[in-house]
Amino acid sequence: MRYSRPRSVRVKRKSTVELRDIEIFLTLAEELHFGRAAERLHVSPARISQAIKKQERHVGADLFERTSRTVKLTAVGEQLRDDLRPAYSSLHQGIARARSAAQGKTSVLRIGMVSLNAYELRPFWTAFRTRNPQWSLQIRHNNFIDPFGPLRRGEIDALVAWFPIEEPDLTAGPVLFSERRVLQMSVDHPLAEEDWVSGEAIGDYPTTVAVGFVPEYWEHAYQPDRTPSGRRVDRAVPIANMDDILTAVGTGDVVHPIGMHVTRFAVRPDIARVPIDDGSLLHWGLVWRSESEDARIRALASTIRELGAMRL
């Protein structure tokens, strides 16, 4: 009986998506801007574009709709983002836990910061680390768009955000610091030379409006939609992050009220800041998901209460 020699079979190698490409996709899905995503990841915009095209070939569909002005997720892109984000977060949590275990630590407490002044809050972080050497502390920036999403998705354990917090599933903990507000405007704006401005003056000029999910009560606590006399504020320019705010203010398109700590941590030669003399303070505190409260969160909250809120 003769056996025919089997023909050689050419196997087409399947394309693979690397972890770095997933990080690029998720970052662009959050920023929706190639330049900002590249800056955040310390790569070139061309590298971002290359990684996205590779993933689109792998998936077989467009993940983003791109024009000369906008970038937005397609329906397939939204599904991929929602599927990948928890898996990617879990992977990084696992790596962080392994690193902590290697250092003799049992867990990592992850803090998101809506404010920019993590540096000024070092007394809280130092005290927590000194009192609880078995836990490490990781601090990251948290955007004000979908501010509580990272908490609810388990990407962070606690959040530093402005108050009030009126979310039924979240606990508003102790205040870390309080500050006055300032009004930002371009350096050649008519108000730039004033020693102070009133809350009423905000109604005389266009300002910004957040795009994306932001609770209305929470946004208005930071940036009221009406002046003290009841005039409606012209919220004309959409913004999605701090860079958008600074760009719109610096080019003279808008004025924008903001916490005074920004004058120290986002210095810009094209922007002037003038105190708002309305007597109100902006309070920033610790927030966490009620059902996820544990010994680490209680220890940090206790440390903050013992040290007391800073007046900045």
Short mmCIF file of C-alpha atoms in Angstrom, two decimals, residues 152 166-170 290:
data_model
loop_
_atom_site.label_atom_id
_atom_site.label_comp_id
_atom_site.label_asym_id
_atom_site.label_seq_id
_atom_site.Cartn_x
_atom_site.Cartn_y
_atom_site.Cartn_z
CA ARG A 152 -17.52 52.35 40.25
CA GLU A 166 -24.77 63.42 46.29
CA GLU A 167 -24.31 59.92 44.85
CA PRO A 168 -26.32 57.23 46.71
CA ASP A 169 -23.63 54.57 46.26
CA LEU A 170 -20.72 56.78 47.33
CA SER A 290 -19.67 52.62 50.12
#
